[in-house]
Coordinates of C-alpha atoms and ligand atoms in Angstrom, one line a residue:
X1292 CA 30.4 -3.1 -26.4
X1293 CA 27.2 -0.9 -25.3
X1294 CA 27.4 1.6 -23.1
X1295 CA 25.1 2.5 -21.0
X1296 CA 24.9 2.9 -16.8
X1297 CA 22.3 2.3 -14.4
X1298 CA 23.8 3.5 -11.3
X1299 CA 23.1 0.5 -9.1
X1300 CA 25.0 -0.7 -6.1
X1301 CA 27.3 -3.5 -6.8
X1302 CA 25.7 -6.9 -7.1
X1303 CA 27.5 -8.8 -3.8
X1304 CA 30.4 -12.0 -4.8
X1305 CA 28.1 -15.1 -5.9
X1306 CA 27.3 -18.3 -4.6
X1307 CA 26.9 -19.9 -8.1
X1308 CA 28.9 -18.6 -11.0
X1309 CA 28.2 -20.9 -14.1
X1310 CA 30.4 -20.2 -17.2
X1311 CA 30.4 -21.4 -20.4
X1312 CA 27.5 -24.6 -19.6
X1313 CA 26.7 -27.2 -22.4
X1314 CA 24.4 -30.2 -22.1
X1315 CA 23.8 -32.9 -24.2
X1316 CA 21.2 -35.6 -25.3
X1317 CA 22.7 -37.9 -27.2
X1318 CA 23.8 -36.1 -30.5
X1319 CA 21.3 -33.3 -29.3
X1320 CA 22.6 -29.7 -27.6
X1321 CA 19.9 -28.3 -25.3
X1322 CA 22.2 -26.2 -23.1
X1323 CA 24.4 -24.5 -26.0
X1324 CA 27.1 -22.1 -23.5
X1325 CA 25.1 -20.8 -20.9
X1326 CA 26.6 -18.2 -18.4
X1327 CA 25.5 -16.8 -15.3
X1328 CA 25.7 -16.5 -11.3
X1329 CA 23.6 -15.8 -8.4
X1330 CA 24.2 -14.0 -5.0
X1331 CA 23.2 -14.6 -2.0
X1332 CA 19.7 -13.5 -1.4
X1333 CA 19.2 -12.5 -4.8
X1334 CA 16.5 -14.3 -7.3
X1335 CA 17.4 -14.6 -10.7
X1336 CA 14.4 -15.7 -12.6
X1337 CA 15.1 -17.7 -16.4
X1338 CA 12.3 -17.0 -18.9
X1339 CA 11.4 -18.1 -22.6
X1340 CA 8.8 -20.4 -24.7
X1341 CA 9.0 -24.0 -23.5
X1342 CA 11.9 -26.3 -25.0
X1343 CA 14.2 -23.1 -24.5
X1344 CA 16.9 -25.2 -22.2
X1345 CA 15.4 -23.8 -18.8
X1346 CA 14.6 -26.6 -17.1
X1347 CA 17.8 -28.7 -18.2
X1348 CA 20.1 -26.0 -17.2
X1349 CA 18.6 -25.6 -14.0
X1350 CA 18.7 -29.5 -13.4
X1351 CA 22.3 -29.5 -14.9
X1352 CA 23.3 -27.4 -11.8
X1353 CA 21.7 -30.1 -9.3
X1354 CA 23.9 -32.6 -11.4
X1355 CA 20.4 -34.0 -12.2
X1356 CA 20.3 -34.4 -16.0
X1357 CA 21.9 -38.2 -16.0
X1358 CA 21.7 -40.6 -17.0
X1359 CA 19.9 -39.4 -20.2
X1360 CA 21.6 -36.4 -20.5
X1361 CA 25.3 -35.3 -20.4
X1362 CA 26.9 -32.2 -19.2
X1363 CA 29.8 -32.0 -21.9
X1364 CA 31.1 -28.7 -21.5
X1365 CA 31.3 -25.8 -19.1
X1366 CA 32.0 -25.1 -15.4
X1367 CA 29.3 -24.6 -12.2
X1368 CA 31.4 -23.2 -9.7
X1369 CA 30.2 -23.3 -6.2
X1370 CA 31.1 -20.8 -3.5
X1371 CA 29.2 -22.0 -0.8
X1372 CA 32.0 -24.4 0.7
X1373 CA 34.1 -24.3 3.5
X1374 CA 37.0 -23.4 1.3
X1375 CA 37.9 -20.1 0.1
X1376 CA 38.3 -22.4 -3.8
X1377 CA 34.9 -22.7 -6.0
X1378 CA 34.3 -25.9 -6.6
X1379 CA 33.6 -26.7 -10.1
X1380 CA 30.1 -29.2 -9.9
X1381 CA 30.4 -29.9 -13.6
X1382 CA 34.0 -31.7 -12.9
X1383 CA 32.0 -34.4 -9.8
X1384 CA 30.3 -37.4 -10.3
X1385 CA 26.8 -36.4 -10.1
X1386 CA 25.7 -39.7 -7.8
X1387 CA 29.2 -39.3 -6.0
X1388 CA 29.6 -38.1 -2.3
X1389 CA 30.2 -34.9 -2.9
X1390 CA 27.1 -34.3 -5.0
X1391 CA 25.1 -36.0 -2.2
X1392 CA 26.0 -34.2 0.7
X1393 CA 25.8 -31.2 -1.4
X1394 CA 22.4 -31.5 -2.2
X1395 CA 20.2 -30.8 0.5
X1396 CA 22.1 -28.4 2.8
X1397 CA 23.8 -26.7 -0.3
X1398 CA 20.8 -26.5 -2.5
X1399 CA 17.5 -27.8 -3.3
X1400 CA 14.8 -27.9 -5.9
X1401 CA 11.4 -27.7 -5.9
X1402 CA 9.3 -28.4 -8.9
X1403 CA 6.1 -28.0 -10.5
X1404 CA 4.7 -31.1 -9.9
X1405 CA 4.9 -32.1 -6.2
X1406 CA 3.7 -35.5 -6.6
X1407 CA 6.3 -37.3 -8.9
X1408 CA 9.2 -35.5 -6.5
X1409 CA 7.3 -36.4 -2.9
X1410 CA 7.5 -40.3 -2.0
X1411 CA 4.2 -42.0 -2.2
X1412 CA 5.3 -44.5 0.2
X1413 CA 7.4 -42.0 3.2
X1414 CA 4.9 -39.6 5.3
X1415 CA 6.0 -36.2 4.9
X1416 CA 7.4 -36.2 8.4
X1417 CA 10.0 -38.8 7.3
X1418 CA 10.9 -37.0 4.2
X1419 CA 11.3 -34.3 6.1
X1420 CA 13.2 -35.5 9.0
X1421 CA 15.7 -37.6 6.8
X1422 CA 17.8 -35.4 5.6
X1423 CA 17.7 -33.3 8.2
X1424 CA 18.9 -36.7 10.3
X1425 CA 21.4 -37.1 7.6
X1426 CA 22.9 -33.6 6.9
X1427 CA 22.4 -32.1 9.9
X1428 CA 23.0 -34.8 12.7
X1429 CA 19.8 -33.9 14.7
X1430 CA 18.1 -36.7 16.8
X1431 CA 14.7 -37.9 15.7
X1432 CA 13.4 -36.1 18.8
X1433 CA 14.9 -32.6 17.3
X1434 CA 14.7 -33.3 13.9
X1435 CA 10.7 -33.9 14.4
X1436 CA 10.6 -30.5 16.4
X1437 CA 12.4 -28.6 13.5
X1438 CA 9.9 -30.5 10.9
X1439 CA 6.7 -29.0 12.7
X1440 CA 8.2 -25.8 12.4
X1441 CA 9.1 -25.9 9.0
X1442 CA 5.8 -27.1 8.0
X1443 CA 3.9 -24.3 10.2
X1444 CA 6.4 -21.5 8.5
X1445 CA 4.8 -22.8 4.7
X1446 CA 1.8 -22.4 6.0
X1447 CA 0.4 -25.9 6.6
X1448 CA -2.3 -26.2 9.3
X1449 CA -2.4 -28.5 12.3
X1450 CA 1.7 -29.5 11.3
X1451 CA 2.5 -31.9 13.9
X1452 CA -0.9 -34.2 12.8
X1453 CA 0.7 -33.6 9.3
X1454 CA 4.0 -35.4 9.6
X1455 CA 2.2 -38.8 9.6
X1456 CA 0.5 -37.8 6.3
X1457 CA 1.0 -39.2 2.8
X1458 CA 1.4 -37.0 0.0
X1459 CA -1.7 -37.9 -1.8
X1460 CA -3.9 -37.2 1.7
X1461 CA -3.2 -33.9 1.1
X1462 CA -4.8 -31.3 -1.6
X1463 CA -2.1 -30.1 -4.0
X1464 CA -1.9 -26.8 -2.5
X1465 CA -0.8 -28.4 1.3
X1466 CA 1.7 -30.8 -1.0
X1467 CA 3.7 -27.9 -2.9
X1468 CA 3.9 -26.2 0.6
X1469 CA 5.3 -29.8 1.9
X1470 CA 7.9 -29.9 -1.0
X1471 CA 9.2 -26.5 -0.1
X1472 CA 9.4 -27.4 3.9
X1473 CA 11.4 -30.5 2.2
X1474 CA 13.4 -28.4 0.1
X1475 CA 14.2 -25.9 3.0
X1476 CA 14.7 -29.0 5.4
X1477 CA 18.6 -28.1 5.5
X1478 CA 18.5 -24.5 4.8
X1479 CA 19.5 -24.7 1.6
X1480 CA 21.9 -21.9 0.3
X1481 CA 20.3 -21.9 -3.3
X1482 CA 17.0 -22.9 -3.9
X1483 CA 16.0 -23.9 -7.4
X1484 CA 12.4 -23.5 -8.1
X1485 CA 11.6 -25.5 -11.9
X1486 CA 8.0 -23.9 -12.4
X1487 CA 6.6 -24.8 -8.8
X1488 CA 3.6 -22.6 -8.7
X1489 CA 2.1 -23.4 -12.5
X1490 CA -0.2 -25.8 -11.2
X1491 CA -1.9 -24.1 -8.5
X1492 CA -4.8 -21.9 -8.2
X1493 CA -4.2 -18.5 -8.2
X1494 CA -4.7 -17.4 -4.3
X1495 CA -1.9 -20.3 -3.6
X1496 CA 0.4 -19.6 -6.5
X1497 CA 0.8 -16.1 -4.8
X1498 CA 0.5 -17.6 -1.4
X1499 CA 3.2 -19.4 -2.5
X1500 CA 5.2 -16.8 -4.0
X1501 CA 4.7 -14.4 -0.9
X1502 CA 6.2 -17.3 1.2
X1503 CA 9.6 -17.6 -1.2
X1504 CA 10.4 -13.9 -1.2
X1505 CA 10.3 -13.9 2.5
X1506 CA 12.4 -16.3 3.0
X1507 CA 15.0 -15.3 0.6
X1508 CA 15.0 -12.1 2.3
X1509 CA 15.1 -13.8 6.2
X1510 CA 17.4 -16.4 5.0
X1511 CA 19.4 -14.6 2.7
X1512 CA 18.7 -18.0 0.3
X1513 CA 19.9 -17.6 -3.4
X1514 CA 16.9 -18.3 -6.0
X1515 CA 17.1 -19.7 -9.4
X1516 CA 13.7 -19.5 -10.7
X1517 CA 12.2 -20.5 -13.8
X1518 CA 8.8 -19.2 -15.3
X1519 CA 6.9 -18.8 -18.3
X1520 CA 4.8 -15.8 -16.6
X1521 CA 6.2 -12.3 -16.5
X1522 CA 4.1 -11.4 -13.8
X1523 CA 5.7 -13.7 -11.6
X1524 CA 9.3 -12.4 -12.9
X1525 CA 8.2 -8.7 -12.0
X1526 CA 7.4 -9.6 -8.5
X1527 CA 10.3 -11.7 -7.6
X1528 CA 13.1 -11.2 -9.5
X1529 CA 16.3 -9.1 -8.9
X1530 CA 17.5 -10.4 -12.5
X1531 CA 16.1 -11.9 -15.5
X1532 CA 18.0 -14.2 -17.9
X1533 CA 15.9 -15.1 -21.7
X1534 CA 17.0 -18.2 -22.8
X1535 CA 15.9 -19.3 -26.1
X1536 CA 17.2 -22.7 -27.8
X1537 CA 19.4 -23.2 -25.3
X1538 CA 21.5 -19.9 -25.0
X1539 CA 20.8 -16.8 -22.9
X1540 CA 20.0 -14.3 -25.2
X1541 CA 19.3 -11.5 -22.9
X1542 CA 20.3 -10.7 -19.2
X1543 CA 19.6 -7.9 -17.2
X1544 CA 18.2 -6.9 -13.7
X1545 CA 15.0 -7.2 -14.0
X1546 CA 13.2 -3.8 -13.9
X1547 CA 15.7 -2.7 -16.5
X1548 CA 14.5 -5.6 -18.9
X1549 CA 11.1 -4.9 -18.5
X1550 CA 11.4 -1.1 -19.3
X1551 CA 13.9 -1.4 -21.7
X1552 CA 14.3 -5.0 -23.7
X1553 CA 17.0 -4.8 -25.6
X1554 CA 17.0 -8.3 -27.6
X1555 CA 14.1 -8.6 -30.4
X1556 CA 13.1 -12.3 -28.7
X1557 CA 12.4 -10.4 -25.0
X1558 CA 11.1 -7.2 -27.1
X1559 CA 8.2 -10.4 -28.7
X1560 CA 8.0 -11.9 -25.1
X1561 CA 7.2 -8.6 -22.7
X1562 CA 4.9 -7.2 -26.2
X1563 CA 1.6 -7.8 -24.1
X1564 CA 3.1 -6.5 -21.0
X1565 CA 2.1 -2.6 -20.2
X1566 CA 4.5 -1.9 -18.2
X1567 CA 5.8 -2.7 -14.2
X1568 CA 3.7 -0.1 -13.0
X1569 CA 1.0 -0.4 -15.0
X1570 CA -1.9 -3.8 -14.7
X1571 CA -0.2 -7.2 -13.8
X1572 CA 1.3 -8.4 -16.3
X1573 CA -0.1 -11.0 -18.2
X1574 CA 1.8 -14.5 -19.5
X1575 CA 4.1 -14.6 -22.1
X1576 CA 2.6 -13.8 -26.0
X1577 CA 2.5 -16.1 -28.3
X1578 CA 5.5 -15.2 -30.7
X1579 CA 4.9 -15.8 -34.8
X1580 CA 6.3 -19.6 -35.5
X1581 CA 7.6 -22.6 -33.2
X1582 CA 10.6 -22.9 -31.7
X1583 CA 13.1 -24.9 -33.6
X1584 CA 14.1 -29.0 -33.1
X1585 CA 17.3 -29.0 -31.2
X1586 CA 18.1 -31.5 -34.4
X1587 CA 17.5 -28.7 -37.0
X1588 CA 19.0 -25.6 -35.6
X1589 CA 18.7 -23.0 -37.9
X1590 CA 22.1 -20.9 -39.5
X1591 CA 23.7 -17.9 -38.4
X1592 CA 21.5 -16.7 -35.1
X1593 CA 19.1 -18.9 -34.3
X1594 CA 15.9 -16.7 -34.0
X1595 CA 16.5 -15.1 -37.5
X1596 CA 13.1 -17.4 -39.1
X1597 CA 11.2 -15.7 -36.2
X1598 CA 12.9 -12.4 -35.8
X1599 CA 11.2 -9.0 -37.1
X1600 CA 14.2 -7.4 -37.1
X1601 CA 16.5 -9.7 -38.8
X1602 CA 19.0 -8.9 -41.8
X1603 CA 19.8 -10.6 -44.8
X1604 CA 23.2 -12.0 -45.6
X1605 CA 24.1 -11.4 -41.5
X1606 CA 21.7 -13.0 -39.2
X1607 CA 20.8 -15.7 -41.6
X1608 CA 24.5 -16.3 -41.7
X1609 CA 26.4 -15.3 -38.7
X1610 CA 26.5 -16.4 -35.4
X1611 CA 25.9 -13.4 -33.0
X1612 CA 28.1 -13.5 -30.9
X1613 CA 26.7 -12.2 -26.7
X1614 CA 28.2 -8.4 -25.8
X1615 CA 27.9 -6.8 -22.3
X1616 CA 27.2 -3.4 -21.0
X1617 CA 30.4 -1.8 -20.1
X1618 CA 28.9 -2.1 -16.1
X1619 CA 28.4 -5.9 -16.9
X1620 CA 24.7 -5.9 -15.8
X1621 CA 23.2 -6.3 -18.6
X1622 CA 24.2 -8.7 -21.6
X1623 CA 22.6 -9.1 -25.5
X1624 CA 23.0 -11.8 -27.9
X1625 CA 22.2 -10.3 -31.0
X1626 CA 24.0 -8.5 -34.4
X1627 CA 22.1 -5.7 -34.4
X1628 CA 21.4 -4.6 -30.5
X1629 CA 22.9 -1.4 -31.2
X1630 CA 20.1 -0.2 -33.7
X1631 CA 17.2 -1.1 -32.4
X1632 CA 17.9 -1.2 -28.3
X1633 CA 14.9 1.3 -27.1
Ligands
LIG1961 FE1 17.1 -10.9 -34.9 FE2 19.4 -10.8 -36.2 FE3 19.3 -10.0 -33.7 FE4 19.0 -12.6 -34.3 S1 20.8 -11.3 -34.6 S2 17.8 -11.5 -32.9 S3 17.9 -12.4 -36.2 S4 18.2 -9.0 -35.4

């Protein structure tokens, strides 16, 4: 076990623990025992090259990987009930009633493409007012009221005229704000952002970003957010989790991983980055090589064909297994963290 101490306040109880997490596509692993948790009105922010298993574990949470995929192994426990007893997501049917009514006023997602998740034939005032109808029991009358307000508080001019628009009447800026208003409709206790400022300009992406971190701090919302830009990580995260082929390789709050990456993968990713107080960061660098097909996993740890640092006869042939700092903030997956962690 490393030692090492950071002197931090305790992180509070979470709303989401996940332990242990596998997924499957057919014969195919692309969540391979993934671990973490979220607390209340903290962001934790999941990084690595696309194909890494963000995406599908964040889904898997939502229960939103099936049919096609399969979520064979693990727990997602869920403190945000009534009862004092997590509820383990993992062991529900994912279209059952408890999923449903969980989605929505329990969490919600928002994703980089607003378009294939909007309805092209509701307005956004019905998409908006449904669930709230639904899940929270307000009349149309109140439910209309609360939609105008949700759609002035993302920053969408002239709101009321808005609730009779479609999503393709509006430019894709005013639709990623209208997917968040949906996504907040119920107040949410975790949101789950997949990527959902990629595809806008830069003035809205941090628009957009400015707008989430205020509300996680008002609201006390959880965040899970993934990201392939660092930048993005530095100015929202509390906690960063590298995934790569399907496991998390590093974890750590977020300023500690950026001064001090321990794993040789977020040592590749954070090369181009200066440092938090130096120039923005920029996006991730390309690292030497592709990632690996889920159908050919390589041996031992499954970076070694990429890895600087790796050593013959162990990494090519031993699986490393993940070891935490003895304050538990900060966790490694890799044989030789204790040589080379600067
Ligand atoms: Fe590199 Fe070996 Fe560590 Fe894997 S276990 S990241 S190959 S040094």
């Amino acid at each position: 076990m490393m030692s090492e101490h950071t002197g931090r306040d305790p992180v509070p109880q979470p709303l989401l623990r996940v332990e242990g997490l596998r997924v499957a596509f057919g014969p195919y692993e692309a969540v391979r025992g993934v671990d973490f948790s979220i607390a209340p009105g903290r962001v934790l922010c999941l990084v690595g090259e696309s194909g890494c298993g963000k995406s599908v574990t964040a889904r898997a949470v939502m229960r939103l990987v099936e049919p096609a995929g399969r979520v064979t192994a693990g727990r997602i426990l869920w403190h945000g009930g009534e009862s004092a007893e997590a509820m383990d997501l993992a062991a529900l049917d994912s279209r059952g009633r408890d999923m449903r009514a969980l989605r929505g006023p329990g969490m919600a997602m928002i994703f980089q493409e607003p378009m294939s998740a909007l309805s092209p034939v509701h307005t956004i005032g019905e998409q908006l007012t449904e669930p709230m109808r639904l899940h929270l029991g307000l009349s149309r009358k109140a439910a209309e009221e609360r939609a105008v307000d949700l759609l002035a508080r993302v920053g969408i001019p002239n709101p009321r005229a808005r609730l009779s628009a479609y999503a393709f009447q509006l430019s894709g800026g005013m639709r990623q704000r209208a997917m968040i208003a949906i996504a907040l409709a119920c107040s949410p206790k975790l949101l789950i952002a997949d990527e959902p400022t990629t595809a806008l300009d830069v003035t809205t992406q941090a628009q957009v970003l400015d707008l989430l971190a205020e509300l996680v701090r008002e609201l006390g919302m959880a965040m899970l957010f993934i990201t392939h830009d660092l930048g993005v990580v530095a100015q929202l995260g509390d906690e960063v989790a590298v995934m790569y082929l399907g496991r998390i390789v590093e974890r750590a709050p977020v300023f500690d991983l950026f001064d001090r990456p321990h794993h040789p993968y977020t040592q590749a990713l954070l090369r181009s980055v200066p440092s938090l107080r130096g120039p923005r960061p920029r996006r991730l660098a390309a690292i030497e090589g592709l990632v690996p097909s889920l159908a050919a996993l390589p041996p031992g740890c499954v970076f070694h064909p990429r890895c600087e640092r790796a050593a013959a006869g162990l990494c090519d042939r031993d699986d490393p297994a993940e070891t935490a700092t003895a304050d538990g903030l900060r966790t490694v997956r890799c044989h030789r963290v204790e040589a080379f962690a600067s």
